[in-house]
Short mmCIF file of C-alpha atoms in Angstrom, two decimals:
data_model
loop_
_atom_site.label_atom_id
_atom_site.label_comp_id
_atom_site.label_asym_id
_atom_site.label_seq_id
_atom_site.Cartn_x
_atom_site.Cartn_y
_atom_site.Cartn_z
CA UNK A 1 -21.76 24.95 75.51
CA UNK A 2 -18.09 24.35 76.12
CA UNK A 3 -18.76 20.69 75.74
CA UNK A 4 -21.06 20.64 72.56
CA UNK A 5 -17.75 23.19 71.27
CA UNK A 6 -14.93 21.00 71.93
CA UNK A 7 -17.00 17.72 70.62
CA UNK A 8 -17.37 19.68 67.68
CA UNK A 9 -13.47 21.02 67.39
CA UNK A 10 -12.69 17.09 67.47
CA UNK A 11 -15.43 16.24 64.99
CA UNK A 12 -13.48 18.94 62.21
CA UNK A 13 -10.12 18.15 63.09
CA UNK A 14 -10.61 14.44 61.96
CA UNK A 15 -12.83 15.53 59.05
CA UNK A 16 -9.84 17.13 57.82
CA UNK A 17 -7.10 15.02 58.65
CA UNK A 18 -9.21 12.24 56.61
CA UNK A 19 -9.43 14.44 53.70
CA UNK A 20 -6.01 14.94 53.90
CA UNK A 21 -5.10 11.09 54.08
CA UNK A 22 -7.50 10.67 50.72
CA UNK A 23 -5.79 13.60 49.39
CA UNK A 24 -2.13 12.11 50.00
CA UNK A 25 -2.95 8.67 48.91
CA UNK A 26 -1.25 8.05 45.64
CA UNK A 27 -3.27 7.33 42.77
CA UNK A 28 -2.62 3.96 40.40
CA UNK A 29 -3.98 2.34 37.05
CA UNK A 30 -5.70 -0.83 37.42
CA UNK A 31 -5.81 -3.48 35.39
CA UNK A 32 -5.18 -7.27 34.38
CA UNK A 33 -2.24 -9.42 32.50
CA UNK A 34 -2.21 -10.56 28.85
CA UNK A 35 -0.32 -11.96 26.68
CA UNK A 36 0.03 -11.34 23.29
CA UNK A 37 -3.22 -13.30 21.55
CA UNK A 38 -2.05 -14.51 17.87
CA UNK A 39 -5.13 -16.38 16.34
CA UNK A 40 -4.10 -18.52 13.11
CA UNK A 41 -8.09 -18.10 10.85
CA UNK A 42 -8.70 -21.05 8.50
CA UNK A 43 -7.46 -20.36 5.00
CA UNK A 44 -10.36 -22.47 3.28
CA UNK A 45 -13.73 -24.37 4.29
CA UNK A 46 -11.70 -27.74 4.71
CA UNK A 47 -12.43 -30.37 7.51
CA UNK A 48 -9.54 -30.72 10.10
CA UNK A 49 -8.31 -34.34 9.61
CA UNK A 50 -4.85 -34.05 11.73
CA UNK A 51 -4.14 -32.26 15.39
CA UNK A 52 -0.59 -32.20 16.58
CA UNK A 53 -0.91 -30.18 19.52
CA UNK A 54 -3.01 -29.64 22.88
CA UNK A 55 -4.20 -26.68 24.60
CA UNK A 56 -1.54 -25.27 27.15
CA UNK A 57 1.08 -26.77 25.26
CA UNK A 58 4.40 -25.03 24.87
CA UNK A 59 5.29 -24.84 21.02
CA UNK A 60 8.35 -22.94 18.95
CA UNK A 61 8.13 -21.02 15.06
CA UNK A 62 7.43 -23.17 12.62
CA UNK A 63 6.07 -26.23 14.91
CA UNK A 64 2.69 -27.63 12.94
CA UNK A 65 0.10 -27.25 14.59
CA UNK A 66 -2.56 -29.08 12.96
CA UNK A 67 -3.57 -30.52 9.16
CA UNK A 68 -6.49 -29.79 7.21
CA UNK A 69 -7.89 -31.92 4.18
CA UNK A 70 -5.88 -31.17 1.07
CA UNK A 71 -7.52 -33.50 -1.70
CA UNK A 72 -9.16 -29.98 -3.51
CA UNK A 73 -5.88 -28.10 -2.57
CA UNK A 74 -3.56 -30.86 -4.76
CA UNK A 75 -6.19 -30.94 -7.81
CA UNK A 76 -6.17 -27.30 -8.11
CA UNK A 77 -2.85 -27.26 -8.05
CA UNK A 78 -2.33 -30.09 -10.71
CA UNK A 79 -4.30 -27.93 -12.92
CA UNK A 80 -2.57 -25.02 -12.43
CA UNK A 81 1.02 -26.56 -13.37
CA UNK A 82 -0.63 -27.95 -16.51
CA UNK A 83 -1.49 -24.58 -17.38
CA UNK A 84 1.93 -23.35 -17.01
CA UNK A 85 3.53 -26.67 -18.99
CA UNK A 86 1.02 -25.37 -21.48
CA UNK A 87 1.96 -21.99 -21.27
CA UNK A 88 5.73 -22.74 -21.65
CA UNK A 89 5.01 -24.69 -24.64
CA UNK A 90 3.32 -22.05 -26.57
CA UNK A 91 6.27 -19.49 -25.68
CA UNK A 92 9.06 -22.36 -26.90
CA UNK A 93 6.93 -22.71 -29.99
CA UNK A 94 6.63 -18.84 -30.51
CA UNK A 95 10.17 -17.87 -30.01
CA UNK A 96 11.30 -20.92 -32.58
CA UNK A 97 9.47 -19.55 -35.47
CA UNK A 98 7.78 -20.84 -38.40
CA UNK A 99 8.73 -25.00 -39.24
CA UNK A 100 10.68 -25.11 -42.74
CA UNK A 101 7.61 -27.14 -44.00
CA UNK A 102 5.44 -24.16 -43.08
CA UNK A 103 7.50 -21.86 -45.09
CA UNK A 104 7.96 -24.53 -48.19
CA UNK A 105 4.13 -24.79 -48.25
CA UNK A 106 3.49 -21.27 -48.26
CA UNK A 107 6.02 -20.77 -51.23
CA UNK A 108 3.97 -23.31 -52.91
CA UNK A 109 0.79 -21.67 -52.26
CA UNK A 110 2.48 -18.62 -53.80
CA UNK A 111 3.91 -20.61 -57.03
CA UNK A 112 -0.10 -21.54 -57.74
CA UNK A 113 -1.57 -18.58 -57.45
CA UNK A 114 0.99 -17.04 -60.05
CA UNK A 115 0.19 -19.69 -62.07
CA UNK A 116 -3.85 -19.18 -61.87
CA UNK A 117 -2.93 -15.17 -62.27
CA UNK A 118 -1.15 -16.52 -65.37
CA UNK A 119 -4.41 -18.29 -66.74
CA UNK A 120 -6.85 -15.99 -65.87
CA UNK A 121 -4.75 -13.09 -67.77
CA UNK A 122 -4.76 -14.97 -70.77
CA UNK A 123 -8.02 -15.75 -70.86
CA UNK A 124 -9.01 -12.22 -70.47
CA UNK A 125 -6.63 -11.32 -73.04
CA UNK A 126 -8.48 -13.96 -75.35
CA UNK A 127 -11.44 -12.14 -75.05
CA UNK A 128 -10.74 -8.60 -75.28
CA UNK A 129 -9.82 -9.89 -78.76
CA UNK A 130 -12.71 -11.58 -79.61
CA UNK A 131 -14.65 -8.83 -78.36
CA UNK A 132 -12.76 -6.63 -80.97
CA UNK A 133 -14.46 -8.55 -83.60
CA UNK A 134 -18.04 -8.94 -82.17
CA UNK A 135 -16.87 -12.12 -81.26
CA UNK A 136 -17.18 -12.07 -77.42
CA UNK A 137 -20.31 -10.21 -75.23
CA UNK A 138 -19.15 -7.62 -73.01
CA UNK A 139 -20.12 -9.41 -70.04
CA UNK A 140 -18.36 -12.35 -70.56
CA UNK A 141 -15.21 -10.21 -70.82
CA UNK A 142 -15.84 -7.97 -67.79
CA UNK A 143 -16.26 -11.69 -65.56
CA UNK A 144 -12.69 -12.54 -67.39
CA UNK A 145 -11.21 -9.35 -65.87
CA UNK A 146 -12.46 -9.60 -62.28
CA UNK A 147 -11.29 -13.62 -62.44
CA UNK A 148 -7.70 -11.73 -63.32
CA UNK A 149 -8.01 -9.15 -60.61
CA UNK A 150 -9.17 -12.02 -58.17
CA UNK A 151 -6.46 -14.18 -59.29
CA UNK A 152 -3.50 -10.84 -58.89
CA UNK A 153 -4.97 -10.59 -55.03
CA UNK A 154 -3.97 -13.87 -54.21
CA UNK A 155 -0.90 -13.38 -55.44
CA UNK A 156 -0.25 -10.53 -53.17
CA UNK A 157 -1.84 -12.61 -50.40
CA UNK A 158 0.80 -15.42 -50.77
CA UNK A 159 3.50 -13.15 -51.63
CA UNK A 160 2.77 -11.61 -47.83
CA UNK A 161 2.04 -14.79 -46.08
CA UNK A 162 5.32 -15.92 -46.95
CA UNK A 163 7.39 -12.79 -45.91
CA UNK A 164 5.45 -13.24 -42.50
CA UNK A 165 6.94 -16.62 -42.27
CA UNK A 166 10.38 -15.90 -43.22
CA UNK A 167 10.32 -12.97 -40.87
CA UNK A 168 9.76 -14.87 -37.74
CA UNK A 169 7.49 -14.43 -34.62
CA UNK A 170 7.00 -10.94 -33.90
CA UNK A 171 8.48 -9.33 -30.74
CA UNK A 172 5.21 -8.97 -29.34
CA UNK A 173 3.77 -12.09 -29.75
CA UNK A 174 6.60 -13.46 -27.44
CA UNK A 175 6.17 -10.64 -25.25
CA UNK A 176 2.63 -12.05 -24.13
CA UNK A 177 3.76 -15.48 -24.57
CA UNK A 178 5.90 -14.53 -21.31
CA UNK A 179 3.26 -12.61 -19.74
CA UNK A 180 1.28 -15.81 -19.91
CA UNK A 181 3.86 -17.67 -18.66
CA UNK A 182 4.25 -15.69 -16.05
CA UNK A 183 0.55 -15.58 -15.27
CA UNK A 184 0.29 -19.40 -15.12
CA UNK A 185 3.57 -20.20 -12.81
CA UNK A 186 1.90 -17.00 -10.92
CA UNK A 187 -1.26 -18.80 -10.24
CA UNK A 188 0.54 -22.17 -9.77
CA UNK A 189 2.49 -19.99 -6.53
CA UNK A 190 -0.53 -18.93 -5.04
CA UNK A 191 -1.49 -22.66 -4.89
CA UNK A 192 1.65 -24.10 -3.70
CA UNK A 193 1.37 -21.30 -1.12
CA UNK A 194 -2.30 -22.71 -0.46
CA UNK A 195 -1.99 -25.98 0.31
CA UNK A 196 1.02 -25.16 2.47
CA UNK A 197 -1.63 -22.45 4.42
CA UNK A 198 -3.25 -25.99 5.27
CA UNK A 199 -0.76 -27.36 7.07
CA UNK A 200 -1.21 -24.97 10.06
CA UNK A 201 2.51 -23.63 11.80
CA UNK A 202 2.97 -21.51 14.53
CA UNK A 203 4.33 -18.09 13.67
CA UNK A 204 6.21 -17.50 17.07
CA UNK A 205 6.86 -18.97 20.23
CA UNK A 206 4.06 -19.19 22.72
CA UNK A 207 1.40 -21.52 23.72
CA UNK A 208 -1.97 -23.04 22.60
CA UNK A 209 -4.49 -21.00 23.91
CA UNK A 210 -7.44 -22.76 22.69
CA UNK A 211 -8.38 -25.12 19.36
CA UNK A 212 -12.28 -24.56 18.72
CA UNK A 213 -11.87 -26.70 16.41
CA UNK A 214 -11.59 -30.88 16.59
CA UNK A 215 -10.97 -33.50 14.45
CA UNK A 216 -13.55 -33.92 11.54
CA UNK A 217 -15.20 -29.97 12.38
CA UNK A 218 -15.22 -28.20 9.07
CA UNK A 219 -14.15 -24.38 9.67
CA UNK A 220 -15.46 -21.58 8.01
CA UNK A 221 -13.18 -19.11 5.98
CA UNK A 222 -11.15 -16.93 8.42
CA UNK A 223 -12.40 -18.20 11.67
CA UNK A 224 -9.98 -18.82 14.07
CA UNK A 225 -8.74 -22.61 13.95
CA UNK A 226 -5.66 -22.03 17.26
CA UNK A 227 -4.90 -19.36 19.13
CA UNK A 228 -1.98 -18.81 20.82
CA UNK A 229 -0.13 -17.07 23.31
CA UNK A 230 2.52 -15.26 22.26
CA UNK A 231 5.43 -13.14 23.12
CA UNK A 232 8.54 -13.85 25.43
CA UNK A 233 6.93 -11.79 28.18
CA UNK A 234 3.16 -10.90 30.01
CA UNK A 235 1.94 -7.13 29.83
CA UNK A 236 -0.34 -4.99 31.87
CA UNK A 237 -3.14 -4.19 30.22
CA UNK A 238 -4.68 -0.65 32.59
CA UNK A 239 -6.91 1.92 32.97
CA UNK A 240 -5.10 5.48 33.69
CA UNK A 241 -7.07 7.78 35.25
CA UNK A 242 -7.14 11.37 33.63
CA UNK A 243 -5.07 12.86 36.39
CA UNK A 244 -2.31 10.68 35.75
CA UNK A 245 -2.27 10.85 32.20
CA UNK A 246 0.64 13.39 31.94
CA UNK A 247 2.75 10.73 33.36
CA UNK A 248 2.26 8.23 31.13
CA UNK A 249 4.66 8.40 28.16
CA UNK A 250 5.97 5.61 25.86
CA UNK A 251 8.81 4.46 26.83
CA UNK A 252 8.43 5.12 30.59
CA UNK A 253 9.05 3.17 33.14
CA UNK A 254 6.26 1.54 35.44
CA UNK A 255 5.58 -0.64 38.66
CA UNK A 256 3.74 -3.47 38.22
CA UNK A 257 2.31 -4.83 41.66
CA UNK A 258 0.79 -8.07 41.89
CA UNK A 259 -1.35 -9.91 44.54
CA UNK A 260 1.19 -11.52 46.32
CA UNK A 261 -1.11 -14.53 47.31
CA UNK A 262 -1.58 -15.77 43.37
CA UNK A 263 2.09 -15.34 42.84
CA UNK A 264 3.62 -16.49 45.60
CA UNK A 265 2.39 -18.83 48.55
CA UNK A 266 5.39 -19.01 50.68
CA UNK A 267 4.59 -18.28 54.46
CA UNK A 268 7.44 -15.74 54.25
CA UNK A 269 5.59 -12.24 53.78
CA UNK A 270 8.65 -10.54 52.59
CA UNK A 271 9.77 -13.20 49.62
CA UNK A 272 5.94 -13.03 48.12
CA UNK A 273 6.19 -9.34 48.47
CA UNK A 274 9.07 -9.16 46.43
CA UNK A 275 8.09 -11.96 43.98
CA UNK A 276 5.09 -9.15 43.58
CA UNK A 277 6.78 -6.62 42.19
CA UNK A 278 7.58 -6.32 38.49
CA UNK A 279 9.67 -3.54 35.91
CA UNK A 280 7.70 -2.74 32.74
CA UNK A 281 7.99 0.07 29.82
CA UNK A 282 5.07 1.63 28.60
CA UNK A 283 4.41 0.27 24.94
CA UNK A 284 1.32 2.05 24.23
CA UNK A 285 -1.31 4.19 25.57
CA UNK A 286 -4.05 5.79 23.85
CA UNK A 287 -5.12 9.17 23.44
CA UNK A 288 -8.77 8.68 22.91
CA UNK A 289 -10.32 8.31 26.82
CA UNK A 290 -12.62 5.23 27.35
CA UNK A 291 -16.28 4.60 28.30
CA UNK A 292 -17.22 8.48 28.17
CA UNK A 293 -16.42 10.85 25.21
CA UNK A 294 -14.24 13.97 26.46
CA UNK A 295 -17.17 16.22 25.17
CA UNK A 296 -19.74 15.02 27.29
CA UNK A 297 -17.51 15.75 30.54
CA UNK A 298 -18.00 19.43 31.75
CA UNK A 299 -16.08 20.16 35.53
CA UNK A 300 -15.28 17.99 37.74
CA UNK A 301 -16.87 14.87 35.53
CA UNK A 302 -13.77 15.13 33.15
CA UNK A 303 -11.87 13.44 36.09
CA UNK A 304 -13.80 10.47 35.18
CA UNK A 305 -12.03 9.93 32.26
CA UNK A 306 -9.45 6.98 32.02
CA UNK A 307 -7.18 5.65 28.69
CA UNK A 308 -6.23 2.56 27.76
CA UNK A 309 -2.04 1.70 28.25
CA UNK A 310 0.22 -1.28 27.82
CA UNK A 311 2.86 -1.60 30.35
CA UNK A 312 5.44 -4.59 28.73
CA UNK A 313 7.14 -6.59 31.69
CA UNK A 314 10.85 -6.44 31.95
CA UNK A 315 12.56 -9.78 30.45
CA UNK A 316 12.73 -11.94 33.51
CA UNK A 317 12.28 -16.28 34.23
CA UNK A 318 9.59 -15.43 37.09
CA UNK A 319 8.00 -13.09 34.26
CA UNK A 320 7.86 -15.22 31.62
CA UNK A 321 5.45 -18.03 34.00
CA UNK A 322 2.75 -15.50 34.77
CA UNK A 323 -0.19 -16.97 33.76
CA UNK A 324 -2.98 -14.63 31.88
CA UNK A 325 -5.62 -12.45 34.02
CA UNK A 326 -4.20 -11.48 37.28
CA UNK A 327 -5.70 -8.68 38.42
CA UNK A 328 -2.74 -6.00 39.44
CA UNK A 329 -2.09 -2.45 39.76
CA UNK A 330 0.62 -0.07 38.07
CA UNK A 331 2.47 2.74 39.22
CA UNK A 332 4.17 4.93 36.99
CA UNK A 333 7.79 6.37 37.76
CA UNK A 334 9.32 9.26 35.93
CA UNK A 335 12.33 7.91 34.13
CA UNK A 336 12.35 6.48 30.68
CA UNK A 337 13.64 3.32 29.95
CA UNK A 338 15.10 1.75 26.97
CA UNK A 339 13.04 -1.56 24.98
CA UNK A 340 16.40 -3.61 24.86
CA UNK A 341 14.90 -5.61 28.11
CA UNK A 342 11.29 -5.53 27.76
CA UNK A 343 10.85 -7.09 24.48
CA UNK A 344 7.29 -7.27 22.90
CA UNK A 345 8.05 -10.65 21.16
CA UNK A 346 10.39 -12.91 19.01
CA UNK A 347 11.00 -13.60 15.98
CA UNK A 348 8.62 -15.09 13.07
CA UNK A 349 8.83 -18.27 11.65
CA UNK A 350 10.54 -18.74 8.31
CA UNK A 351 7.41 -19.51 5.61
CA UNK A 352 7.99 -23.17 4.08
CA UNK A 353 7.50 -23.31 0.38
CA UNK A 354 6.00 -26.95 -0.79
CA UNK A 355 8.32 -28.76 -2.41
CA UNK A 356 11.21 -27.89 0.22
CA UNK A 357 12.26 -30.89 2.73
CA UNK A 358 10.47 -30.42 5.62
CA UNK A 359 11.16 -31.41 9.37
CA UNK A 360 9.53 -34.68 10.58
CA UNK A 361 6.42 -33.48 12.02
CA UNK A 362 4.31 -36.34 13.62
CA UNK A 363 1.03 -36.11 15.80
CA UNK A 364 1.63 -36.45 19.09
CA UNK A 365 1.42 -40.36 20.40
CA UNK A 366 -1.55 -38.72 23.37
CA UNK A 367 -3.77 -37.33 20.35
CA UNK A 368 -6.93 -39.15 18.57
CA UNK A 369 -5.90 -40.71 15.34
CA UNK A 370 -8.05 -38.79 11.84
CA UNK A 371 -10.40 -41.74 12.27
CA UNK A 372 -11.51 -40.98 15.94
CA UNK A 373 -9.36 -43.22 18.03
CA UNK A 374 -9.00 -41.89 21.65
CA UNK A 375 -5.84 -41.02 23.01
CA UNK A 376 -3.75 -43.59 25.49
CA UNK A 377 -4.77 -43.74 28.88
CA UNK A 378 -0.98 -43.77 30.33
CA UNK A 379 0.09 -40.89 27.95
CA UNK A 380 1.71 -38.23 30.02
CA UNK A 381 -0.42 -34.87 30.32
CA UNK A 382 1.16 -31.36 28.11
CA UNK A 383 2.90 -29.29 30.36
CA UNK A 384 1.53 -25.53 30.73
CA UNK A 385 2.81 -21.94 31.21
CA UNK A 386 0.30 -21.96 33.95
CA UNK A 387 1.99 -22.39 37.30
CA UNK A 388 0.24 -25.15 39.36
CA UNK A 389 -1.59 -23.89 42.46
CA UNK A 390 0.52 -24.77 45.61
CA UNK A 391 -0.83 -26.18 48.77
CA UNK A 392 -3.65 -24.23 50.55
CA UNK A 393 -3.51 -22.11 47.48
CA UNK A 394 -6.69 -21.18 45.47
#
């Protein structure tokens, strides 16, 4: 009995001094690195006829990326700016007024119709005096006085289509004259703004991710013709478990530990420890758990939970060469931190209006030509972000 007593002593002493090593191990989010993902969609169904970049290639804000065709672009907008020479035409004529030889001819018009008034009101007179004497039916002199009545209405007519000419344009008139103006060189805009849509720039620094697109491939509206890479430094994309949610604050500081073997392989366990080890800020994390709603989880089950959180990597050179989906692990630390060194990206490119000089952009020498050619067999390869695997590494 004394045996079977002190084999079972030993048996609950390390029972509990495993639970307490599980107990004191320290609890971390998991995850992977990303970059930024920018993808550029297609702005209209138009075949791609020029490429000036390859995947993995490093490019800068405003670089072109690639071409598409433009022939339906230019027509559209050669009929808008006829529209607006049109439009600015009409407006010139109203706010000029009347021609002199519009105003002479109404004047005119106004002289004869006196002159008819003058006829017809002596002929009626003519034959209310006849009638007088029997001379005349009564008919023939009502027709006389609506031929005078007739005649005094264009009078009044002229009379008031000549005032409107003297007068001038009315305020109005020119009001939508410039409205329509406006319209036109409006529509015109949104053209020129088109056609420079198909001339594909990047809107920050980064690199080519992927074209799904090649040379003669028509794209559909909005589907994604390059996507890059973007930002001036990785993140940590993780899962935080619900019991260390409360640490997890924007703005707070975090570990980011990466398998030393993909970052480093130097023989030196130390130097690829250290090269392992990263500073990041917490940019986001979401409320809302993931995989299981909250209200399903009743106990012990709502330990299950985990949220979603973006750790940004402090500014750094070995940072910025990370390439995308290294698995890692993140430990959170209770200071806050301020974003001055963890930047979440750079700045846009300036837009570039047609019609303003733009830099010499030419298609790189390694590219197929529009017409299919294949590229030179001595052209040199792009250079990538992605670090090239060392010896022995995998």
């Amino acid at each position: 009995m004394s045996i079977r007593c002190v084999n079972l002593r030993c048996a609950v002493v390390s029972l509990l001094l495993l639970l307490a090593a599980c107990g004191e191990q320290e609890e971390v989010a998991l995850g992977t690195l990303e970059w930024d993902r920018i993808a550029l969609p297609a702005p209209a169904a138009e075949k791609v006829v020029r490429i000036y970049v390859r995947e993995g290639e490093r490019v800068e804000p405003g670089q072109r990326l690639l071409d598409l065709d433009d022939a339906e672009a230019l027509a559209q907008l050669r009929n808008a700016e006829a529209a607006v020479a049109q439009a600015q035409a009409a407006l010139i004529e109203l706010r000029v007024g009347p021609r002199v030889e519009e105003i002479e001819r109404a004047r005119a018009s106004l002289a004869s119709a006196r002159a008819t008034l003058t006829d017809r009101e002596a002929d009626y007179q003519r034959l209310v005096a006849l009638g007088k004497k029997n001379y005349a039916s009564r008919s023939d002199i009502d027709g006389a006085r609506a031929a005078a009545e007739s005649a005094r209405a264009q009078v009044r007519a002229a009379r008031e289509q000549l005032l409107e000419l003297e007068r001038g344009t009315r305020v109005e008139d020119v009001d939508q004259g410039e409205a329509s103006l406006a319209a036109a060189r409006a529509q015109a805009q949104a053209q020129r703004v088109l056609l420079e849509k198909l001339r594909l720039r990047a809107p920050r620094a980064g690199v080519v991710d992927s074209i799904p697109f090649k040379l003669g491939d028509q794209a559909p509206v909005g589907s994604a013709l390059v996507v890059l890479l973007a930002g001036i430094t990785p993140y940590a994309r993780v899962y935080v478990p619900q019991s260390l949610r409360r640490q997890v604050i924007v703005g707070g500081r975090a570990r980011i530990i990466l398998d030393s073997s993909v970052v480093s392989g130097e023989p030196q366990q130390a130097e690829a420890d250290r090269r392992a080890l990263f500073d990041g800020r917490v940019r986001m994390v979401r409320n809302e758990p993931s995989f299981t709603p909250y209200y399903a989880l009743t106990g012990d089950d709502v330990t299950r939970l985990s949220h979603i959180a973006e750790v940004q990597l402090r500014n750094e050179p070995r940072a910025a060469e990370l390439p995308a989906g290294l698995p890692l692990r993140v430990e959170f630390l209770p200071e806050t931190v301020g974003g001055e060194a963890y930047p979440q990206g750079d700045t846009l490119a300036e837009p570039h209006i047609s019609g303003a000089p733009s830099p010499p952009d030419a298609p790189r020498e390694n590219l197929p030509d529009p017409d299919g050619a294949l590229p030179h067999k001595d052209a040199a390869p792009a250079r990538s972000r992605y670090p090239e695997p060392r010896d022995g590494g995998k």
